[in-house]
Short mmCIF file of C-alpha atoms in Angstrom, two decimals:
data_model
loop_
_atom_site.label_atom_id
_atom_site.label_comp_id
_atom_site.label_asym_id
_atom_site.label_seq_id
_atom_site.Cartn_x
_atom_site.Cartn_y
_atom_site.Cartn_z
CA MET A 83 8.90 -191.86 -38.31
CA GLY A 84 12.51 -190.75 -39.53
CA ASP A 85 10.94 -189.48 -42.62
CA ALA A 86 8.82 -186.89 -40.69
CA ARG A 87 8.54 -183.48 -42.73
CA ALA A 88 5.44 -181.50 -40.58
CA ALA A 89 2.77 -182.15 -37.66
CA CYS A 90 -0.20 -180.60 -36.06
CA THR A 91 -1.53 -181.25 -33.30
CA ALA A 92 -5.58 -182.28 -32.67
CA LYS A 93 -8.24 -180.91 -29.93
CA ASP A 94 -8.42 -184.63 -28.99
CA GLY A 95 -4.70 -185.66 -28.47
CA THR A 96 -3.82 -186.95 -32.31
CA VAL A 97 -1.19 -186.13 -33.75
CA TYR A 98 -1.22 -185.67 -37.87
CA VAL A 99 1.95 -186.56 -39.38
CA LEU A 100 3.52 -185.50 -43.29
CA LEU A 101 5.75 -187.93 -43.79
CA ARG A 102 8.81 -187.23 -46.75
CA GLY A 103 9.42 -190.32 -48.67
CA GLY A 104 5.54 -192.11 -48.84
CA ASN A 105 3.69 -188.48 -49.88
CA ALA A 106 1.54 -189.54 -46.66
CA LEU A 107 -0.26 -188.39 -43.79
CA ALA A 108 -0.24 -190.68 -40.68
CA ALA A 109 -2.10 -189.84 -37.33
CA VAL A 110 -0.61 -191.19 -34.06
CA LYS A 111 -2.76 -191.88 -30.93
CA VAL A 112 -0.88 -193.11 -27.65
CA GLY A 113 1.61 -194.87 -29.45
CA LYS A 114 -0.43 -196.20 -32.70
CA VAL A 115 0.28 -194.54 -36.37
CA THR A 116 -2.57 -195.17 -38.90
CA VAL A 117 -1.62 -193.56 -42.29
CA VAL A 118 -5.12 -192.13 -43.49
CA VAL A 119 -4.49 -190.85 -46.79
CA ASN A 120 -1.24 -192.08 -48.59
CA LYS A 121 0.08 -190.89 -51.81
CA ALA A 122 -2.04 -192.44 -54.60
CA GLY A 123 -5.73 -191.64 -51.75
CA LYS A 124 -6.35 -195.08 -51.69
CA ALA A 125 -5.18 -197.30 -48.83
CA GLY A 126 -6.61 -196.58 -45.74
CA PRO A 127 -10.10 -195.23 -44.88
CA ALA A 128 -9.27 -191.52 -46.09
CA THR A 129 -10.74 -191.29 -49.58
CA ASP A 130 -14.00 -190.17 -50.93
CA GLY A 131 -13.50 -191.90 -54.37
CA SER A 132 -11.06 -189.78 -56.92
CA ALA A 133 -8.16 -190.76 -56.89
CA ALA A 134 -6.75 -187.14 -59.05
CA GLU A 135 -8.82 -184.99 -55.61
CA ALA A 136 -6.61 -186.99 -53.15
CA THR A 137 -3.86 -188.23 -54.47
CA MET A 138 -0.45 -186.57 -52.70
CA ARG A 139 2.71 -185.42 -54.91
CA GLY A 140 4.14 -182.58 -52.16
CA PRO A 141 2.95 -182.63 -49.14
CA LYS A 142 5.00 -179.70 -47.15
CA TYR A 143 2.97 -178.17 -44.44
CA VAL A 144 -0.16 -179.44 -42.62
CA THR A 145 -2.09 -176.87 -39.85
CA MET A 146 -5.63 -177.46 -38.21
CA ASP A 147 -8.48 -175.33 -38.94
CA ALA A 148 -10.99 -173.88 -36.27
CA LYS A 149 -13.16 -176.85 -37.20
CA GLY A 150 -10.61 -180.00 -35.99
CA ASN A 151 -10.17 -180.78 -40.08
CA VAL A 152 -6.64 -181.10 -41.09
CA LEU A 153 -5.44 -178.94 -43.52
CA ILE A 154 -2.65 -179.95 -45.95
CA LEU A 155 -0.37 -177.75 -48.29
CA ASP A 156 0.63 -180.19 -51.42
CA THR A 157 3.63 -177.78 -52.41
CA GLU A 158 3.22 -179.54 -56.41
CA ASN A 159 -0.26 -179.88 -57.27
CA HIS A 160 -0.26 -176.53 -56.09
CA CYS A 161 -3.58 -177.14 -54.01
CA LEU A 162 -4.55 -176.83 -50.11
CA ARG A 163 -6.56 -180.03 -48.96
CA LEU A 164 -8.56 -180.94 -46.70
CA PHE A 165 -8.78 -184.11 -44.09
CA ASP A 166 -11.87 -184.81 -42.52
CA PRO A 167 -10.76 -187.14 -39.32
CA ILE A 168 -14.80 -187.61 -38.68
CA LYS A 169 -15.84 -188.50 -42.22
CA GLN A 170 -12.45 -190.13 -43.18
CA THR A 171 -12.62 -188.08 -46.31
CA ILE A 172 -9.98 -185.70 -48.21
CA ARG A 173 -11.39 -182.54 -50.62
CA THR A 174 -8.86 -180.06 -52.83
CA ILE A 175 -10.26 -176.84 -51.30
CA ALA A 176 -8.29 -174.21 -52.85
CA GLY A 177 -6.04 -174.64 -56.30
CA ASN A 178 -5.91 -175.54 -59.66
CA GLY A 179 -9.67 -173.86 -60.25
CA LYS A 180 -11.07 -175.42 -57.10
CA LYS A 181 -13.50 -174.15 -54.62
CA GLY A 182 -14.87 -174.92 -51.42
CA SER A 183 -15.44 -174.33 -47.84
CA ALA A 184 -12.97 -174.68 -44.57
CA VAL A 185 -12.59 -172.26 -41.02
CA GLY A 186 -16.35 -171.80 -41.44
CA ALA A 187 -16.01 -169.59 -44.65
CA ASP A 188 -16.07 -169.63 -48.65
CA TRP A 189 -13.12 -169.59 -50.37
CA ALA A 190 -12.77 -168.17 -53.95
CA SER A 191 -11.38 -170.10 -56.44
CA THR A 192 -7.67 -169.33 -57.02
CA GLN A 193 -4.92 -170.71 -59.15
CA LEU A 194 -2.20 -172.02 -56.48
CA ASN A 195 1.08 -170.74 -57.98
CA ARG A 196 3.95 -172.54 -55.84
CA PRO A 197 2.19 -172.59 -52.26
CA HIS A 198 4.90 -172.96 -50.02
CA GLY A 199 3.35 -172.17 -46.78
CA ALA A 200 0.08 -172.22 -44.51
CA ARG A 201 -0.60 -171.08 -41.09
CA ILE A 202 -3.92 -170.27 -38.67
CA GLY A 203 -3.53 -166.93 -38.24
CA PRO A 204 -4.92 -165.24 -34.16
CA ASP A 205 -8.38 -164.70 -35.45
CA GLY A 206 -8.49 -168.30 -36.79
CA ARG A 207 -8.04 -167.02 -40.03
CA LEU A 208 -5.93 -169.32 -42.83
CA PHE A 209 -4.10 -167.46 -44.89
CA LEU A 210 -1.58 -169.26 -48.04
CA ARG A 211 2.09 -168.57 -49.43
CA SER A 212 2.23 -168.66 -52.74
CA ASN A 213 4.13 -167.47 -55.73
CA HIS A 214 1.44 -164.95 -55.89
CA PHE A 215 0.54 -164.07 -52.94
CA ALA A 216 -2.86 -164.76 -53.19
CA MET A 217 -4.96 -164.13 -49.72
CA SER A 218 -7.06 -167.87 -49.18
CA SER A 219 -8.24 -166.21 -45.91
CA PRO A 220 -11.63 -166.20 -44.71
CA GLY A 221 -12.82 -162.99 -43.46
CA SER A 222 -10.19 -160.66 -45.60
CA SER A 223 -10.66 -158.83 -48.98
CA PRO A 224 -8.49 -160.15 -51.49
CA SER A 225 -6.93 -157.61 -54.28
CA ARG A 226 -8.92 -157.27 -57.70
CA ARG A 227 -6.02 -158.79 -59.44
CA SER A 228 -3.25 -160.80 -57.42
CA PHE A 229 0.80 -159.10 -58.02
CA GLY A 230 3.37 -161.08 -57.86
CA PRO A 231 6.36 -160.21 -56.34
CA ARG A 232 8.42 -158.88 -59.64
CA ALA A 233 4.64 -156.30 -60.24
CA PHE A 234 6.65 -154.24 -57.11
CA VAL A 235 10.28 -153.59 -59.05
CA GLY A 236 9.93 -150.09 -60.91
CA ALA A 237 8.90 -146.84 -60.28
CA HIS A 238 6.17 -146.14 -57.29
CA THR A 239 4.56 -143.09 -56.74
CA ALA A 240 3.96 -142.10 -52.97
CA LEU A 241 1.32 -140.24 -53.66
CA VAL A 242 0.25 -136.98 -51.30
CA THR A 243 -2.50 -136.79 -49.66
CA PRO A 244 -4.92 -134.19 -51.22
CA PHE A 245 -6.52 -131.71 -48.31
CA LEU A 246 -9.00 -128.83 -49.67
CA ASN A 247 -10.79 -127.14 -46.72
CA GLY A 248 -8.86 -129.40 -43.85
CA ALA A 249 -10.52 -132.23 -45.60
CA VAL A 250 -8.93 -134.92 -47.73
CA SER A 251 -10.21 -133.81 -51.47
CA TRP A 252 -11.47 -137.13 -53.39
CA ASP A 253 -11.75 -135.82 -56.08
CA ASP A 254 -8.18 -134.76 -56.49
CA LEU A 255 -6.69 -138.02 -55.38
CA LYS A 256 -8.86 -139.85 -58.30
CA LYS A 257 -7.44 -137.32 -60.58
CA LEU A 258 -4.08 -137.96 -59.63
CA VAL A 259 -4.11 -141.37 -59.80
CA GLU A 260 -5.74 -141.15 -63.09
CA PHE A 261 -2.64 -139.25 -64.09
CA GLN A 262 0.28 -141.95 -62.43
CA ILE A 263 -1.36 -144.22 -64.37
CA HIS A 264 -2.31 -142.59 -67.65
CA ASP A 265 1.88 -141.36 -67.80
CA GLY A 266 3.13 -144.92 -66.87
CA ILE A 267 3.95 -145.43 -62.66
CA ASP A 268 4.34 -148.93 -62.30
CA GLY A 269 2.70 -148.61 -59.09
CA LEU A 270 1.11 -145.98 -55.94
CA VAL A 271 1.63 -146.31 -52.52
CA ALA A 272 -1.26 -144.55 -50.17
CA VAL A 273 -0.33 -143.37 -46.72
CA GLY A 274 3.44 -143.37 -46.79
CA THR A 275 5.10 -140.22 -45.30
CA THR A 276 4.46 -138.07 -48.49
CA GLY A 277 0.77 -138.75 -47.79
CA GLU A 278 1.46 -137.41 -44.51
CA SER A 279 0.01 -140.13 -42.43
CA PRO A 280 1.10 -138.67 -38.73
CA THR A 281 -1.78 -136.21 -39.50
CA LEU A 282 -4.71 -138.83 -40.89
CA ASP A 283 -6.72 -140.22 -38.10
CA TYR A 284 -6.97 -143.95 -38.06
CA ASP A 285 -10.41 -143.88 -40.16
CA GLU A 286 -8.76 -141.49 -43.04
CA HIS A 287 -6.10 -143.31 -43.03
CA ILE A 288 -7.32 -146.85 -44.32
CA GLU A 289 -10.33 -144.46 -46.48
CA VAL A 290 -7.08 -142.97 -48.70
CA ILE A 291 -6.07 -146.49 -48.82
CA ARG A 292 -9.39 -148.23 -49.83
CA ARG A 293 -10.51 -144.80 -52.22
CA THR A 294 -6.65 -145.55 -54.02
CA VAL A 295 -7.43 -149.36 -54.74
CA GLU A 296 -10.37 -148.64 -55.38
CA PHE A 297 -9.67 -145.61 -58.62
CA ALA A 298 -6.83 -148.13 -59.73
CA ALA A 299 -8.61 -150.53 -59.98
CA GLY A 300 -6.46 -153.26 -60.95
CA ARG A 301 -4.06 -151.70 -63.90
CA VAL A 302 -1.47 -151.17 -60.59
CA PRO A 303 -0.41 -152.18 -57.41
CA VAL A 304 -1.35 -150.28 -54.46
CA MET A 305 1.16 -150.42 -51.41
CA ALA A 306 -0.62 -149.10 -48.12
CA GLY A 307 1.38 -147.43 -45.63
CA THR A 308 0.65 -149.58 -42.36
CA GLY A 309 4.05 -149.12 -40.13
CA SER A 310 3.79 -147.70 -36.50
CA ASN A 311 6.20 -147.46 -33.55
CA ALA A 312 3.83 -149.85 -31.59
CA THR A 313 3.44 -153.35 -33.18
CA THR A 314 -0.09 -153.69 -32.11
CA GLU A 315 -1.34 -150.79 -34.02
CA ALA A 316 0.65 -151.78 -37.22
CA LEU A 317 -0.67 -155.15 -37.23
CA ASP A 318 -4.36 -153.21 -36.84
CA LEU A 319 -3.65 -150.62 -39.72
CA THR A 320 -2.41 -153.87 -41.98
CA LYS A 321 -5.64 -155.39 -41.18
CA ARG A 322 -7.32 -153.38 -41.57
CA ALA A 323 -5.45 -152.42 -45.09
CA ASP A 324 -5.72 -156.04 -46.24
CA GLU A 325 -9.95 -155.61 -45.42
CA VAL A 326 -9.85 -152.91 -48.53
CA GLY A 327 -8.35 -154.29 -50.67
CA ALA A 328 -4.33 -153.64 -50.46
CA ASP A 329 -2.02 -155.58 -53.09
CA ALA A 330 1.32 -154.72 -50.99
CA PHE A 331 2.24 -152.93 -47.07
CA LEU A 332 5.06 -150.63 -46.88
CA LEU A 333 6.18 -151.30 -43.17
CA VAL A 334 8.32 -148.18 -41.67
CA ALA A 335 11.39 -149.08 -38.84
CA PRO A 336 9.45 -148.21 -35.60
CA TYR A 337 10.32 -144.44 -34.56
CA TYR A 338 11.33 -142.69 -31.69
CA ASN A 339 10.74 -145.35 -29.80
CA LYS A 340 14.30 -146.47 -31.20
CA PRO A 341 14.04 -150.51 -30.78
CA SER A 342 17.29 -153.02 -30.62
CA GLN A 343 17.48 -154.96 -34.36
CA GLU A 344 16.53 -158.07 -31.47
CA GLY A 345 13.33 -155.90 -31.40
CA LEU A 346 12.61 -155.07 -35.10
CA PHE A 347 13.14 -158.51 -36.08
CA ARG A 348 10.57 -159.57 -33.40
CA HIS A 349 7.72 -156.09 -34.68
CA PHE A 350 8.02 -157.55 -38.37
CA ALA A 351 8.15 -161.04 -37.64
CA LEU A 352 4.66 -160.46 -36.05
CA LEU A 353 3.74 -158.47 -39.19
CA ALA A 354 4.97 -161.12 -42.22
CA GLU A 355 2.84 -163.77 -40.20
CA SER A 356 -0.24 -161.83 -40.20
CA THR A 357 -0.43 -161.31 -43.65
CA ALA A 358 0.06 -163.65 -46.71
CA LYS A 359 0.57 -160.39 -48.96
CA PRO A 360 3.74 -159.19 -50.01
CA ILE A 361 5.53 -156.88 -47.30
CA ILE A 362 8.65 -153.91 -48.37
CA LEU A 363 10.14 -152.82 -45.58
CA TYR A 364 11.32 -149.22 -44.86
CA SER A 365 14.29 -148.30 -43.23
CA ILE A 366 14.68 -144.63 -43.19
CA PRO A 367 17.17 -143.61 -40.35
CA GLY A 368 16.67 -140.09 -40.52
CA ARG A 369 13.09 -139.80 -39.72
CA CYS A 370 12.98 -142.96 -37.35
CA GLY A 371 16.47 -142.83 -35.58
CA ILE A 372 17.42 -146.30 -36.33
CA GLU A 373 17.73 -148.23 -39.10
CA ILE A 374 17.01 -151.84 -40.10
CA THR A 375 20.66 -153.18 -40.89
CA VAL A 376 21.47 -155.65 -43.47
CA GLU A 377 21.64 -158.67 -40.98
CA THR A 378 18.21 -157.92 -39.46
CA THR A 379 17.07 -157.67 -43.29
CA LEU A 380 18.15 -161.13 -44.29
CA ARG A 381 17.13 -162.50 -41.02
CA LEU A 382 13.74 -161.70 -41.81
CA ARG A 383 13.75 -162.34 -45.84
CA LYS A 384 15.27 -166.07 -44.39
CA LYS A 385 12.10 -167.05 -42.38
CA TYR A 386 9.67 -165.00 -43.80
CA ALA A 387 9.09 -165.10 -47.82
CA ASN A 388 6.59 -162.50 -48.38
CA ILE A 389 8.89 -160.08 -47.20
CA ILE A 390 9.70 -159.42 -51.01
CA GLY A 391 11.62 -156.25 -50.49
CA ILE A 392 13.29 -152.73 -48.45
CA LYS A 393 13.15 -149.08 -49.50
CA GLU A 394 16.30 -148.24 -47.91
CA ALA A 395 15.62 -144.43 -47.92
CA GLY A 396 19.43 -144.11 -45.72
CA GLY A 397 21.76 -142.41 -48.29
CA GLN A 398 23.86 -145.74 -48.48
CA VAL A 399 24.23 -146.78 -52.07
CA ASP A 400 26.92 -149.22 -50.24
CA LYS A 401 24.29 -150.47 -48.01
CA ALA A 402 21.93 -151.22 -51.17
CA ALA A 403 24.90 -152.66 -52.57
CA ARG A 404 25.77 -155.73 -50.03
CA LEU A 405 21.78 -156.04 -50.14
CA VAL A 406 21.53 -156.93 -53.51
CA ARG A 407 24.74 -159.39 -52.82
CA GLU A 408 23.80 -160.94 -49.72
CA SER A 409 20.45 -161.90 -50.23
CA ASP A 410 18.27 -163.47 -52.71
CA PRO A 411 17.93 -162.65 -56.39
CA GLU A 412 14.58 -162.52 -55.41
CA PHE A 413 14.78 -160.07 -52.73
CA ILE A 414 14.04 -156.46 -54.03
CA VAL A 415 15.90 -153.23 -53.21
CA LEU A 416 14.36 -150.29 -54.04
CA SER A 417 15.96 -146.85 -53.75
CA GLY A 418 14.46 -144.43 -51.54
CA ASP A 419 15.62 -141.30 -53.15
CA ASP A 420 14.93 -139.73 -56.22
CA SER A 421 18.40 -138.86 -56.19
CA LEU A 422 20.08 -142.43 -56.01
CA THR A 423 17.79 -143.90 -58.63
CA LEU A 424 20.78 -144.25 -60.71
CA PRO A 425 23.33 -145.39 -57.98
CA PHE A 426 21.04 -147.49 -56.75
CA ALA A 427 20.47 -149.08 -59.86
CA GLU A 428 24.16 -149.62 -61.27
CA VAL A 429 24.54 -151.95 -57.94
CA GLY A 430 21.95 -153.82 -58.63
CA GLY A 431 18.59 -151.83 -57.22
CA GLN A 432 15.74 -152.33 -59.04
CA GLY A 433 13.42 -149.22 -58.29
CA ILE A 434 12.40 -146.45 -56.82
CA ILE A 435 10.01 -145.12 -54.15
CA SER A 436 9.31 -141.62 -55.91
CA VAL A 437 8.36 -138.21 -54.69
CA ALA A 438 9.21 -136.70 -57.41
CA SER A 439 6.58 -138.39 -59.22
CA ASN A 440 4.04 -137.30 -57.83
CA LEU A 441 5.22 -134.33 -60.91
CA ILE A 442 6.95 -135.56 -63.26
CA PRO A 443 5.67 -139.76 -63.31
CA GLY A 444 6.21 -140.24 -66.89
CA PRO A 445 10.25 -139.31 -66.40
CA VAL A 446 10.77 -140.94 -63.05
CA ALA A 447 9.12 -144.13 -64.46
CA LYS A 448 11.17 -143.69 -67.80
CA LEU A 449 14.79 -143.37 -65.65
CA ALA A 450 13.91 -146.31 -62.72
CA ASN A 451 12.93 -148.51 -66.71
CA LEU A 452 16.60 -147.15 -68.35
CA ALA A 453 18.64 -148.34 -65.20
CA ARG A 454 16.63 -151.31 -64.35
CA HIS A 455 17.56 -152.86 -67.72
CA LYS A 456 20.98 -151.55 -67.33
CA GLN A 457 21.04 -148.82 -70.04
CA PHE A 458 22.86 -146.56 -67.83
CA VAL A 459 24.15 -144.39 -70.41
CA GLU A 460 20.59 -143.21 -71.55
CA ALA A 461 19.65 -143.00 -67.96
CA LYS A 462 22.68 -140.70 -67.01
CA VAL A 463 21.36 -138.55 -69.31
CA LEU A 464 17.44 -138.51 -67.83
CA HIS A 465 18.90 -137.75 -64.20
CA GLU A 466 21.66 -135.15 -64.84
CA LYS A 467 17.74 -133.54 -66.40
CA LEU A 468 15.91 -134.13 -63.03
CA ALA A 469 18.82 -133.12 -60.57
CA ALA A 470 17.81 -129.87 -60.15
CA ILE A 471 14.15 -130.59 -59.18
CA PHE A 472 15.17 -134.40 -57.16
CA LYS A 473 17.14 -132.24 -55.01
CA THR A 474 14.71 -128.79 -54.55
CA LEU A 475 11.96 -130.91 -54.04
CA PHE A 476 13.44 -131.04 -50.32
CA ILE A 477 14.11 -127.69 -49.89
CA GLU A 478 11.76 -127.94 -47.37
CA PRO A 479 9.52 -130.31 -45.25
CA ASN A 480 8.28 -133.17 -47.67
CA PRO A 481 5.84 -133.01 -49.25
CA VAL A 482 5.31 -129.13 -49.07
CA PRO A 483 7.43 -128.13 -52.45
CA VAL A 484 5.48 -130.86 -54.56
CA LYS A 485 2.78 -130.38 -53.48
CA HIS A 486 2.86 -126.52 -54.27
CA CYS A 487 4.42 -127.63 -57.62
CA MET A 488 1.99 -130.14 -58.17
CA GLN A 489 -1.02 -127.15 -57.61
CA ARG A 490 0.51 -124.38 -59.74
CA GLU A 491 0.41 -127.19 -62.69
CA GLY A 492 -3.59 -127.99 -61.99
CA ILE A 493 -2.72 -131.56 -60.24
CA ILE A 494 -4.42 -130.74 -57.15
CA GLN A 495 -6.29 -128.14 -56.61
CA SER A 496 -4.64 -127.35 -53.38
CA ALA A 497 -1.17 -126.84 -51.54
CA GLU A 498 -2.79 -127.65 -48.25
CA VAL A 499 -0.68 -129.67 -45.83
CA ARG A 500 -1.57 -130.16 -41.96
CA LEU A 501 0.28 -128.60 -39.25
CA PRO A 502 2.77 -128.73 -37.30
CA LEU A 503 3.47 -128.59 -41.86
CA CYS A 504 3.04 -125.34 -43.10
CA GLU A 505 3.71 -123.08 -46.69
CA MET A 506 7.53 -122.40 -47.61
CA SER A 507 9.34 -119.15 -46.79
CA ASP A 508 9.38 -117.22 -50.26
CA ALA A 509 12.18 -117.42 -50.97
CA ASN A 510 12.50 -120.97 -51.03
CA ARG A 511 8.93 -121.27 -52.79
CA LEU A 512 10.39 -118.85 -55.33
CA GLN A 513 13.83 -121.24 -56.00
CA VAL A 514 11.51 -124.14 -56.13
CA GLU A 515 8.80 -122.54 -58.77
CA LYS A 516 12.25 -121.36 -61.01
CA VAL A 517 13.53 -125.12 -61.00
CA SER A 518 10.03 -126.77 -61.59
CA ASP A 519 9.04 -124.30 -64.20
CA ALA A 520 12.99 -125.45 -65.56
CA THR A 521 12.21 -129.16 -65.08
CA LEU A 522 8.49 -129.27 -66.51
CA ALA A 523 9.63 -127.07 -69.59
CA SER A 524 12.32 -129.04 -70.58
CA PHE A 525 10.07 -132.25 -70.61
CA ARG A 526 7.24 -130.36 -73.43
#
């Protein structure tokens, strides 16, 4: 057994072991070793007569489903196989256009691209990880289109949540999503800080995500803000957002209770294990009282491939540079501050989660695109045109100023925010209007 790659244990005590050298599955019970599936699918009783179905070239992960079947993730054939110990048969159930059933529910037909992880969640659902992060999980609702990690570079709008007479205005949200996509934004973030997540109730929180997914209709990815300072609450929000079709999750560091870095690691580890979809960490010490350090970020990235990036909103360009330098090339570092979009890009950052793009999605998307492609001369000219609005939109608590500007431009009907947020002072309102008018005029 010196070439054992992975193993799992059945309820009857049988240990199923993947053998590295022979690309085979062996059953071990009471000291007896039996090869039940080999790389050709012909040796041993475990074959349905189809060598193409049973051939294994790169088995890497093995686990059990709720019925006692052995699930084998074949990384070279890009598929998931099911071995039935009772019937002694093996078949492909997901990947390469196949579909079937496992864990008592139907699978959607999906093409797995370099699958690299599989496990059973605490509720019995099976999660697969691949380069497309396809959710092959009975009981979940996969999004309409599979967005790979590179879909999360560029400019993503941290959407405001429009209110009208105290309630969420769904008409305004739909209009806002259309405006964003029409003007070239790369992605949307639903129910982040800018979306006033602290003052939405649970049902509103999930409904805003569901409607944003519906309105976006697969044209751009939708990232859902599902973080919390209670791990169980974050798990529930992430599960519910997954079920309504979110493409990825933005997970803020727990606020107020100020956990240690080890506590942060365990918090995000459980969240990463609860979904196969991409996760963007969110470090914003000004709001949380703590940061997600470079060391903790790298530790999480090393263990969980679906933690694909971080929104760094601590204003530290040197930290962004370290993250880029010390992480793998596929890890995405996004600015959480509009004014640092260009400085982050200059040290290897790959985009922005933007507040200003609620009002001016086109220019912000163009800035992020220029910067990401290292066209820094042109990017600097555009950045200087936007610098004043980037600063002024934070003259009072976000999203109060940007909602005021959006109402004035007819993007939303009302600038309403929920207490404890309130309208701006007259002096600040006049300053915001002056800068907003000048900025918008420069792009007309």
